[in-house]
């Protein structure tokens, strides 16, 4: 008998044999690869170490892969703090959060930060707009990743006016600019300058 005619019959018999043993034949090839790993930038559960401190819930932007991703944090602000002072306290707390290394869970998920330690925040000078935040280092002198993290974190917080932008300046006679956090900046922080416009100040 022709071998081509025997093959279908043999396959049918094999299928019946497997079914009789309680095993269903597989029609789709199975890939026995390695165990699946955690999806990058996805925390499997809330980081209790980071969220244990009581305070005002905020978000900071960390780098994960090639994009900025928001993660939850808390900051403490004394009750009854005036708005102007509150803005600076929140801004400094957010900067401090950005300068700290990510938690163990965040590191495992691929999060990093590029904001340098020791960065300080001050409020506006007499001739600056009321919502100005002056950094101890000129914004233009920061690495692109760091500047993107700072702009997106501050512009999306109580330290700014809530319109997706923040007015930043540096020490001395450094000029002021209003920076915006855009979708393009969040997706390409290492190659994109934050959109900005010059702001009058003194």
Coordinates of C-alpha atoms in Angstrom, one line a residue:
X1 CA 0.0 0.0 0.0
X2 CA 1.2 3.5 -0.8
X3 CA 2.9 5.2 2.2
X4 CA 1.0 8.5 1.6
X5 CA -2.3 6.6 2.2
X6 CA -1.1 5.0 5.4
X7 CA -0.1 8.3 7.0
X8 CA -3.6 9.8 7.5
X9 CA -4.9 6.5 8.9
X10 CA -1.9 6.2 11.4
X11 CA -2.5 9.8 12.6
X12 CA -6.2 9.1 13.2
X13 CA -5.4 6.0 15.2
X14 CA -2.9 7.9 17.3
X15 CA -5.5 10.6 18.0
X16 CA -8.0 7.9 19.2
X17 CA -5.4 6.3 21.3
X18 CA -4.5 9.6 23.0
X19 CA -8.1 10.5 23.6
X20 CA -8.7 7.1 25.2
X21 CA -5.9 7.8 27.6
X22 CA -7.5 11.1 28.6
X23 CA -4.9 13.2 26.7
X24 CA -6.1 15.6 24.0
X25 CA -3.9 15.9 21.0
X26 CA -2.3 19.3 20.4
X27 CA -2.8 21.0 17.1
X28 CA -0.7 24.1 17.9
X29 CA 3.1 23.7 18.5
X30 CA 4.0 24.4 22.1
X31 CA 7.0 26.6 22.8
X32 CA 8.8 25.4 26.0
X33 CA 10.8 28.6 26.5
X34 CA 12.1 30.1 29.7
X35 CA 9.8 31.3 32.5
X36 CA 8.2 34.7 31.7
X37 CA 9.9 37.6 33.5
X38 CA 8.2 40.7 34.9
X39 CA 7.1 43.2 32.3
X40 CA 9.5 46.2 32.3
X41 CA 8.1 49.4 34.0
X42 CA 5.3 47.3 35.7
X43 CA 5.3 47.0 39.4
X44 CA 3.8 43.7 40.5
X45 CA 2.4 45.3 43.7
X46 CA 2.4 48.7 45.5
X47 CA 5.7 49.5 47.1
X48 CA 4.8 49.7 50.8
X49 CA 8.2 51.1 51.7
X50 CA 7.7 54.1 49.5
X51 CA 4.0 54.6 50.4
X52 CA 4.2 54.0 54.1
X53 CA 4.9 57.6 55.0
X54 CA 1.8 59.7 55.6
X55 CA 1.5 62.9 53.6
X56 CA 0.1 64.4 50.5
X57 CA -0.1 61.9 47.6
X58 CA 2.0 63.1 44.6
X59 CA 3.6 61.6 41.6
X60 CA 7.2 61.9 40.3
X61 CA 8.5 60.9 36.9
X62 CA 11.3 58.3 36.7
X63 CA 13.0 56.9 33.7
X64 CA 12.1 53.4 32.6
X65 CA 13.3 52.1 29.3
X66 CA 13.5 55.2 27.1
X67 CA 10.4 56.9 28.6
X68 CA 9.3 58.8 31.6
X69 CA 6.8 57.0 33.8
X70 CA 4.9 58.4 36.8
X71 CA 5.2 56.7 40.1
X72 CA 3.4 57.4 43.4
X73 CA 5.0 59.2 46.3
X74 CA 4.0 61.2 49.3
X75 CA 5.3 64.6 50.6
X76 CA 4.7 66.2 54.0
X77 CA 3.5 69.8 54.2
X78 CA 2.8 71.5 57.6
X79 CA -0.8 72.4 58.2
X80 CA -1.6 76.1 57.7
X81 CA 1.4 76.8 55.4
X82 CA 0.9 79.8 53.2
X83 CA 0.4 79.1 49.5
X84 CA 3.7 80.7 48.4
X85 CA 5.7 78.7 51.0
X86 CA 3.7 75.6 50.3
X87 CA 4.7 75.7 46.7
X88 CA 8.4 75.7 47.5
X89 CA 8.1 73.0 50.2
X90 CA 6.3 70.7 47.7
X91 CA 8.8 71.5 45.0
X92 CA 11.8 70.7 47.2
X93 CA 10.2 67.5 48.4
X94 CA 9.6 66.4 44.9
X95 CA 13.2 67.2 43.9
X96 CA 14.4 65.2 46.9
X97 CA 12.3 62.3 45.8
X98 CA 13.8 62.5 42.3
X99 CA 17.4 62.5 43.6
X100 CA 16.9 59.4 45.8
X101 CA 17.6 56.0 44.2
X102 CA 14.4 54.1 43.2
X103 CA 13.2 51.5 45.7
X104 CA 14.2 47.8 45.4
X105 CA 10.9 47.0 43.7
X106 CA 11.2 49.9 41.3
X107 CA 14.8 49.0 40.4
X108 CA 13.7 45.4 39.7
X109 CA 11.0 46.8 37.3
X110 CA 13.7 48.9 35.5
X111 CA 13.2 52.4 37.0
X112 CA 16.1 54.8 37.3
X113 CA 16.6 58.5 37.9
X114 CA 19.2 61.0 36.5
X115 CA 18.5 64.0 38.8
X116 CA 21.7 64.9 40.7
X117 CA 21.8 65.0 44.4
X118 CA 22.0 68.3 46.4
X119 CA 19.7 70.2 44.1
X120 CA 17.9 73.0 46.1
X121 CA 14.7 75.0 45.3
X122 CA 13.9 78.6 46.2
X123 CA 10.9 80.7 45.6
X124 CA 10.6 83.8 43.4
X125 CA 12.6 86.9 43.7
X126 CA 10.8 90.2 44.1
X127 CA 10.5 90.8 40.4
X128 CA 9.8 87.2 39.4
X129 CA 6.4 85.8 38.6
X130 CA 4.7 84.5 41.7
X131 CA 4.9 80.9 40.5
X132 CA 8.6 80.9 39.8
X133 CA 10.9 78.2 41.2
X134 CA 14.6 78.8 41.2
X135 CA 17.0 75.9 41.2
X136 CA 20.5 75.9 42.7
X137 CA 21.7 74.8 39.2
X138 CA 20.7 76.4 36.0
X139 CA 18.1 74.3 34.2
X140 CA 19.9 74.6 30.9
X141 CA 23.0 73.0 32.5
X142 CA 21.2 69.9 33.6
X143 CA 21.3 66.6 31.6
X144 CA 18.3 66.2 29.3
X145 CA 17.0 63.2 31.3
X146 CA 17.2 65.1 34.5
X147 CA 15.6 68.3 33.1
X148 CA 12.8 66.2 31.6
X149 CA 12.2 64.5 35.0
X150 CA 12.1 67.8 36.8
X151 CA 9.9 69.6 34.3
X152 CA 7.3 66.8 34.2
X153 CA 7.3 66.2 37.9
X154 CA 6.9 69.9 38.9
X155 CA 4.5 70.9 36.2
X156 CA 2.1 68.1 37.2
X157 CA 2.2 69.1 40.9
X158 CA 0.9 71.6 43.5
X159 CA 4.3 73.4 43.0
X160 CA 3.0 74.8 39.7
X161 CA -0.3 76.3 38.5
X162 CA -1.7 73.0 37.3
X163 CA -1.6 74.0 33.6
X164 CA 1.1 71.5 32.6
X165 CA 3.9 74.0 32.8
X166 CA 6.4 75.3 35.4
X167 CA 8.5 78.5 35.5
X168 CA 12.1 77.6 36.3
X169 CA 15.2 79.6 36.8
X170 CA 18.7 79.1 38.3
X171 CA 20.9 81.0 40.7
X172 CA 22.4 84.4 40.1
X173 CA 21.1 86.3 37.0
X174 CA 19.9 83.1 35.2
X175 CA 16.9 83.9 33.1
X176 CA 13.5 82.4 33.6
X177 CA 11.7 80.1 31.2
X178 CA 8.3 78.5 31.3
X179 CA 8.7 74.8 30.5
X180 CA 6.0 72.4 29.4
X181 CA 5.7 68.6 29.8
X182 CA 4.5 67.2 26.6
X183 CA 3.7 63.7 25.4
X184 CA 6.8 63.8 23.1
X185 CA 9.0 64.8 26.1
X186 CA 7.7 61.9 28.2
X187 CA 8.3 59.4 25.4
X188 CA 11.7 60.8 24.3
X189 CA 13.3 62.5 27.3
X190 CA 16.9 61.8 26.3
X191 CA 16.6 63.4 22.9
X192 CA 13.9 66.1 23.3
X193 CA 14.3 69.5 24.9
X194 CA 11.3 70.5 27.0
X195 CA 9.3 73.2 25.1
X196 CA 9.9 76.5 26.8
X197 CA 9.3 80.2 26.4
X198 CA 11.2 83.1 28.0
X199 CA 9.7 84.8 31.0
X200 CA 10.5 88.2 32.3
X201 CA 11.9 88.3 35.8
X202 CA 14.6 89.6 38.0

